[in-house]
mmCIF file of C-alpha atoms in Angstrom:
data_model
loop_
_atom_site.group_PDB
_atom_site.id
_atom_site.type_symbol
_atom_site.label_atom_id
_atom_site.label_comp_id
_atom_site.label_asym_id
_atom_site.label_seq_id
_atom_site.Cartn_x
_atom_site.Cartn_y
_atom_site.Cartn_z
ATOM 1 C CA UNK A 116 133.609 64.516 107.906
ATOM 2 C CA UNK A 117 131.432 64.144 111.005
ATOM 3 C CA UNK A 118 129.627 61.143 109.469
ATOM 4 C CA UNK A 119 132.838 59.464 108.337
ATOM 5 C CA UNK A 120 134.729 60.059 111.555
ATOM 6 C CA UNK A 121 131.994 59.051 114.010
ATOM 7 C CA UNK A 122 131.660 55.678 112.269
ATOM 8 C CA UNK A 123 135.418 55.236 111.851
ATOM 9 C CA UNK A 124 136.695 56.392 115.240
ATOM 10 C CA UNK A 125 133.963 54.638 117.212
ATOM 11 C CA UNK A 126 134.854 51.365 115.480
ATOM 12 C CA UNK A 127 138.516 51.779 116.519
ATOM 13 C CA UNK A 128 137.383 52.577 120.070
ATOM 14 C CA UNK A 129 135.214 49.459 120.154
ATOM 15 C CA UNK A 130 138.054 47.208 118.955
ATOM 16 C CA UNK A 131 140.663 48.710 121.330
ATOM 17 C CA UNK A 132 138.472 49.048 124.432
ATOM 18 C CA UNK A 133 136.763 45.702 123.821
ATOM 19 C CA UNK A 134 140.223 44.065 123.666
ATOM 20 C CA UNK A 135 139.281 42.289 120.441
ATOM 21 C CA UNK A 136 135.986 40.866 121.730
ATOM 22 C CA UNK A 137 133.842 43.516 119.977
ATOM 23 C CA UNK A 138 135.397 43.591 116.526
ATOM 24 C CA UNK A 139 138.659 43.132 114.688
ATOM 25 C CA UNK A 140 140.772 45.102 112.197
ATOM 26 C CA UNK A 141 138.290 44.253 109.430
ATOM 27 C CA UNK A 142 135.451 45.961 111.307
ATOM 28 C CA UNK A 143 137.509 49.200 111.395
ATOM 29 C CA UNK A 144 138.063 48.978 107.618
ATOM 30 C CA UNK A 145 134.362 48.427 107.036
ATOM 31 C CA UNK A 146 133.283 51.242 109.359
ATOM 32 C CA UNK A 147 135.548 53.778 107.630
ATOM 33 C CA UNK A 148 134.208 52.583 104.265
ATOM 34 C CA UNK A 149 130.592 52.955 105.417
ATOM 35 C CA UNK A 150 131.327 56.308 107.059
ATOM 36 C CA UNK A 151 133.006 57.609 103.895
ATOM 37 C CA UNK A 152 130.038 56.509 101.771
ATOM 38 C CA UNK A 153 127.508 58.232 104.042
ATOM 39 C CA UNK A 154 129.698 61.330 104.348
ATOM 40 C CA UNK A 155 129.932 61.676 100.559
ATOM 41 C CA UNK A 156 126.179 61.139 100.157
ATOM 42 C CA UNK A 157 125.561 63.801 102.832
ATOM 43 C CA UNK A 158 128.017 66.382 101.464
ATOM 44 C CA UNK A 159 127.659 65.549 97.768
ATOM 45 C CA UNK A 160 125.027 68.179 97.005
ATOM 46 C CA UNK A 161 126.783 70.867 99.050
ATOM 47 C CA UNK A 162 130.447 70.509 98.083
ATOM 48 C CA UNK A 163 130.638 67.525 95.785
ATOM 49 C CA UNK A 164 131.614 65.353 98.741
ATOM 50 C CA UNK A 165 134.834 67.011 99.919
ATOM 51 C CA UNK A 166 135.889 65.081 103.044
ATOM 52 C CA UNK A 167 139.641 65.039 102.448
ATOM 53 C CA UNK A 168 141.858 68.138 102.622
ATOM 54 C CA UNK A 169 144.443 66.511 100.311
ATOM 55 C CA UNK A 170 141.842 66.008 97.558
ATOM 56 C CA UNK A 171 140.436 69.509 98.137
ATOM 57 C CA UNK A 172 143.911 71.069 97.736
ATOM 58 C CA UNK A 173 144.504 68.969 94.612
ATOM 59 C CA UNK A 174 141.237 70.226 93.064
ATOM 60 C CA UNK A 175 142.444 73.773 93.692
ATOM 61 C CA UNK A 176 145.827 73.112 92.054
ATOM 62 C CA UNK A 177 143.944 71.733 89.027
ATOM 63 C CA UNK A 178 141.939 74.968 88.881
ATOM 64 C CA UNK A 179 138.582 73.346 89.680
ATOM 65 C CA UNK A 180 137.952 75.431 92.818
ATOM 66 C CA UNK A 181 139.312 78.704 94.238
ATOM 67 C CA UNK A 182 141.601 79.066 97.249
ATOM 68 C CA UNK A 183 138.809 80.740 99.250
ATOM 69 C CA UNK A 184 136.618 77.683 98.606
ATOM 70 C CA UNK A 185 139.501 75.439 99.704
ATOM 71 C CA UNK A 186 139.808 77.308 103.006
ATOM 72 C CA UNK A 187 136.043 77.086 103.591
ATOM 73 C CA UNK A 188 135.946 73.350 102.807
ATOM 74 C CA UNK A 189 138.976 72.534 104.982
ATOM 75 C CA UNK A 190 137.595 74.516 107.929
ATOM 76 C CA UNK A 191 134.356 72.555 107.556
ATOM 77 C CA UNK A 192 136.244 69.241 107.349
ATOM 78 C CA UNK A 193 138.363 70.057 110.403
ATOM 79 C CA UNK A 194 135.381 71.194 112.500
ATOM 80 C CA UNK A 195 133.416 68.065 111.570
ATOM 81 C CA UNK A 196 136.360 65.802 112.356
ATOM 82 C CA UNK A 197 137.082 67.561 115.670
ATOM 83 C CA UNK A 198 133.415 67.299 116.699
ATOM 84 C CA UNK A 199 133.420 63.601 115.757
ATOM 85 C CA UNK A 200 136.445 62.985 118.011
ATOM 86 C CA UNK A 201 134.678 64.798 120.860
ATOM 87 C CA UNK A 202 131.516 62.744 120.220
ATOM 88 C CA UNK A 203 133.380 59.416 120.301
ATOM 89 C CA UNK A 204 135.260 60.515 123.444
ATOM 90 C CA UNK A 205 131.936 61.320 125.144
ATOM 91 C CA UNK A 206 130.385 58.075 123.886
ATOM 92 C CA UNK A 207 133.204 55.926 125.254
ATOM 93 C CA UNK A 208 134.261 58.149 128.167
ATOM 94 C CA UNK A 209 133.526 55.517 130.845
ATOM 95 C CA UNK A 210 135.107 52.705 128.837
ATOM 96 C CA UNK A 211 138.266 54.757 128.162
ATOM 97 C CA UNK A 212 138.722 55.560 131.851
ATOM 98 C CA UNK A 213 138.019 51.959 132.896
ATOM 99 C CA UNK A 214 140.494 50.630 130.289
ATOM 100 C CA UNK A 215 143.261 53.095 131.234
ATOM 101 C CA UNK A 216 142.609 53.484 134.977
ATOM 102 C CA UNK A 217 142.412 57.218 134.289
ATOM 103 C CA UNK A 218 145.867 57.446 132.684
ATOM 104 C CA UNK A 219 145.552 58.670 129.090
ATOM 105 C CA UNK A 220 148.708 57.654 127.215
ATOM 106 C CA UNK A 221 150.043 57.571 123.661
ATOM 107 C CA UNK A 222 152.158 54.439 124.169
ATOM 108 C CA UNK A 223 152.294 51.523 126.581
ATOM 109 C CA UNK A 224 149.958 48.598 127.342
ATOM 110 C CA UNK A 225 146.870 50.765 127.838
ATOM 111 C CA UNK A 226 147.543 53.370 125.135
ATOM 112 C CA UNK A 227 144.362 54.949 123.770
ATOM 113 C CA UNK A 228 145.543 57.884 121.627
ATOM 114 C CA UNK A 229 145.477 55.613 118.556
ATOM 115 C CA UNK A 230 141.688 55.432 118.855
ATOM 116 C CA UNK A 231 141.565 58.975 117.517
ATOM 117 C CA UNK A 232 144.627 59.432 115.269
ATOM 118 C CA UNK A 233 147.116 57.265 113.435
ATOM 119 C CA UNK A 234 150.527 56.216 114.737
ATOM 120 C CA UNK A 235 153.136 54.152 112.863
ATOM 121 C CA UNK A 236 153.776 50.495 113.694
ATOM 122 C CA UNK A 237 156.814 50.002 115.982
ATOM 123 C CA UNK A 238 158.875 48.234 113.296
ATOM 124 C CA UNK A 239 158.363 50.861 110.570
ATOM 125 C CA UNK A 240 160.860 53.649 109.855
ATOM 126 C CA UNK A 241 159.693 57.219 109.393
ATOM 127 C CA UNK A 242 160.678 57.038 105.694
ATOM 128 C CA UNK A 243 158.790 53.762 105.267
ATOM 129 C CA UNK A 244 155.738 55.189 106.981
ATOM 130 C CA UNK A 245 155.854 58.326 104.817
ATOM 131 C CA UNK A 246 156.082 56.221 101.662
ATOM 132 C CA UNK A 247 153.142 54.086 102.818
ATOM 133 C CA UNK A 248 150.900 57.125 103.350
ATOM 134 C CA UNK A 249 152.111 58.599 100.059
ATOM 135 C CA UNK A 250 151.362 55.460 98.021
ATOM 136 C CA UNK A 251 148.043 54.754 99.751
ATOM 137 C CA UNK A 252 146.880 58.271 98.850
ATOM 138 C CA UNK A 253 148.118 57.850 95.267
ATOM 139 C CA UNK A 254 145.809 54.818 95.057
ATOM 140 C CA UNK A 255 142.993 56.808 96.681
ATOM 141 C CA UNK A 256 143.117 59.682 94.174
ATOM 142 C CA UNK A 257 143.526 57.293 91.223
ATOM 143 C CA UNK A 258 140.420 55.448 92.395
ATOM 144 C CA UNK A 259 138.462 58.665 92.933
ATOM 145 C CA UNK A 260 139.401 59.929 89.463
ATOM 146 C CA UNK A 261 138.447 56.631 87.823
ATOM 147 C CA UNK A 262 135.065 56.589 89.580
ATOM 148 C CA UNK A 263 134.262 60.206 88.644
ATOM 149 C CA UNK A 264 135.892 60.654 85.196
ATOM 150 C CA UNK A 265 133.028 61.404 82.800
ATOM 151 C CA UNK A 266 135.345 61.162 79.788
ATOM 152 C CA UNK A 267 136.429 57.667 80.702
ATOM 153 C CA UNK A 268 134.133 55.033 82.184
ATOM 154 C CA UNK A 269 132.658 56.852 85.170
ATOM 155 C CA UNK A 270 130.252 55.161 87.558
ATOM 156 C CA UNK A 271 126.660 56.416 87.528
ATOM 157 C CA UNK A 272 126.325 59.390 89.875
ATOM 158 C CA UNK A 273 124.207 57.676 92.538
ATOM 159 C CA UNK A 274 126.734 54.856 92.899
ATOM 160 C CA UNK A 275 129.853 57.052 93.160
ATOM 161 C CA UNK A 276 129.749 57.528 96.969
ATOM 162 C CA UNK A 277 129.304 53.785 97.502
ATOM 163 C CA UNK A 278 132.239 52.966 95.241
ATOM 164 C CA UNK A 279 134.361 55.628 96.965
ATOM 165 C CA UNK A 280 133.558 53.939 100.295
ATOM 166 C CA UNK A 281 134.602 50.602 98.818
ATOM 167 C CA UNK A 282 137.839 52.244 97.651
ATOM 168 C CA UNK A 283 138.582 53.377 101.233
ATOM 169 C CA UNK A 284 137.728 49.857 102.430
ATOM 170 C CA UNK A 285 140.119 48.363 99.854
ATOM 171 C CA UNK A 286 142.975 50.636 100.904
ATOM 172 C CA UNK A 287 142.408 49.681 104.545
ATOM 173 C CA UNK A 288 142.372 45.982 103.675
ATOM 174 C CA UNK A 289 145.734 46.129 101.943
ATOM 175 C CA UNK A 290 147.719 49.165 103.058
ATOM 176 C CA UNK A 291 146.884 49.738 106.701
ATOM 177 C CA UNK A 292 149.564 47.730 108.501
ATOM 178 C CA UNK A 293 152.383 50.296 108.572
ATOM 179 C CA UNK A 294 150.535 53.482 109.483
ATOM 180 C CA UNK A 295 146.818 52.862 109.957
ATOM 181 C CA UNK A 296 146.108 54.491 106.546
ATOM 182 C CA UNK A 297 145.296 58.100 107.475
ATOM 183 C CA UNK A 298 145.314 59.103 103.741
ATOM 184 C CA UNK A 299 143.584 62.320 104.804
ATOM 185 C CA UNK A 300 144.848 65.296 106.847
ATOM 186 C CA UNK A 301 141.239 66.059 107.864
ATOM 187 C CA UNK A 302 140.880 62.571 109.308
ATOM 188 C CA UNK A 303 144.084 62.705 111.349
ATOM 189 C CA UNK A 304 145.000 66.212 112.529
ATOM 190 C CA UNK A 305 141.748 67.508 114.137
ATOM 191 C CA UNK A 306 141.320 64.424 116.385
ATOM 192 C CA UNK A 307 145.008 64.714 117.313
ATOM 193 C CA UNK A 308 144.414 68.314 118.388
ATOM 194 C CA UNK A 309 141.372 67.113 120.351
ATOM 195 C CA UNK A 310 143.411 64.439 122.178
ATOM 196 C CA UNK A 311 146.070 67.023 123.061
ATOM 197 C CA UNK A 312 143.346 69.130 124.701
ATOM 198 C CA UNK A 313 141.346 66.259 126.232
ATOM 199 C CA UNK A 314 144.094 64.800 128.414
ATOM 200 C CA UNK A 315 146.714 63.034 126.307
ATOM 201 C CA UNK A 316 148.874 66.161 126.183
ATOM 202 C CA UNK A 317 151.613 67.181 123.747
ATOM 203 C CA UNK A 318 152.891 63.589 123.463
ATOM 204 C CA UNK A 319 150.394 63.148 120.610
ATOM 205 C CA UNK A 320 152.603 65.528 118.596
ATOM 206 C CA UNK A 321 156.072 64.628 119.875
ATOM 207 C CA UNK A 322 155.924 60.809 120.057
ATOM 208 C CA UNK A 323 157.153 58.561 117.239
ATOM 209 C CA UNK A 324 159.703 61.174 116.027
ATOM 210 C CA UNK A 325 157.018 63.894 115.816
ATOM 211 C CA UNK A 326 155.016 61.676 113.461
ATOM 212 C CA UNK A 327 151.991 64.026 113.288
ATOM 213 C CA UNK A 328 153.145 65.917 110.162
ATOM 214 C CA UNK A 329 153.405 62.756 108.011
ATOM 215 C CA UNK A 330 149.624 62.120 107.708
ATOM 216 C CA UNK A 331 149.285 65.801 106.773
ATOM 217 C CA UNK A 332 152.071 66.162 104.186
ATOM 218 C CA UNK A 333 152.254 62.683 102.603
ATOM 219 C CA UNK A 334 148.566 62.547 101.498
ATOM 220 C CA UNK A 335 148.780 65.989 99.874
ATOM 221 C CA UNK A 336 151.920 65.023 97.922
ATOM 222 C CA UNK A 337 150.441 61.604 97.116
ATOM 223 C CA UNK A 338 147.278 63.190 95.710
ATOM 224 C CA UNK A 339 149.229 65.580 93.499
ATOM 225 C CA UNK A 340 151.486 62.764 92.241
ATOM 226 C CA UNK A 341 148.458 60.535 91.625
ATOM 227 C CA UNK A 342 146.845 63.196 89.457
ATOM 228 C CA UNK A 343 150.024 63.442 87.353
ATOM 229 C CA UNK A 344 149.995 59.652 86.866
ATOM 230 C CA UNK A 345 146.307 59.734 85.930
ATOM 231 C CA UNK A 346 146.814 62.566 83.445
ATOM 232 C CA UNK A 347 149.749 60.815 81.744
ATOM 233 C CA UNK A 348 148.376 57.261 81.715
ATOM 234 C CA UNK A 349 144.633 57.776 81.234
ATOM 235 C CA UNK A 350 143.337 61.329 80.863
ATOM 236 C CA UNK A 351 145.560 62.422 77.958
ATOM 237 C CA UNK A 352 144.382 59.336 76.050
ATOM 238 C CA UNK A 353 140.704 60.206 76.499
ATOM 239 C CA UNK A 354 139.301 62.313 73.666
ATOM 240 C CA UNK A 355 136.163 64.376 74.328
ATOM 241 C CA UNK A 356 134.720 63.520 70.917
ATOM 242 C CA UNK A 357 135.792 59.891 71.109
ATOM 243 C CA UNK A 358 132.878 57.506 70.724
ATOM 244 C CA UNK A 359 132.936 54.162 72.468
ATOM 245 C CA UNK A 360 132.126 51.003 70.531
ATOM 246 C CA UNK A 361 128.821 50.797 72.409
ATOM 247 C CA UNK A 362 127.868 54.347 71.363
ATOM 248 C CA UNK A 363 128.786 53.573 67.740
ATOM 249 C CA UNK A 364 126.581 50.467 67.803
ATOM 250 C CA UNK A 365 123.695 52.475 69.245
ATOM 251 C CA UNK A 366 124.138 55.186 66.593
ATOM 252 C CA UNK A 367 124.222 52.509 63.879
ATOM 253 C CA UNK A 368 121.008 50.937 65.156
ATOM 254 C CA UNK A 369 119.266 54.331 65.242
ATOM 255 C CA UNK A 370 120.296 55.028 61.659
ATOM 256 C CA UNK A 371 119.046 51.607 60.495
#
């Protein structure tokens, strides 16, 4: 989480504080993709690359990991994410205070809270924003399952983190307008807690109709729904003993 968040949050800070002269929306998408890739490579051997509390909870519901493991992973994710927010704040401390004249706000012309956590676009309803986060996370879990499904057409193990990063990049490229694509409680909540402590105050929780719970709840529900879709549409049609045409050809060649 630390890897992913330092890359991601610092890119948002650079775009906001540079007023568009040091990057655009695309650079944020790319930084989160790169950060996710490196984070999964770093954590892959330890946890299998758990950077997202929604995916961790989903694995537990599927019976792949225990609840005690879930708690341990989520604590690790939250600590990493919180530390990343603190790191980016320290890195851009001078720039933040120059940009805001010392007034740390959630909204207004010099708002900076969105550097650390997501906030919905002004023209989006709470229901629309919830649906956006829900659907974006459905696409995330579908992509993750496709990349890792050994019974289907899984990517080779060394390439899985890179493809997962590209998946995050793709979601940002197409589904980020309404909400800033949190798609991960571990990406959104710990930095929000940090901003509440660091000077932005409780407005980070109360603004935008108390928006903070949406990037926590919607990704979890989206992940669970995505797994159901995957099971119905793909997984139930995969047979463990099912040979692909390529495998049959190889077997035929060996016999000849």
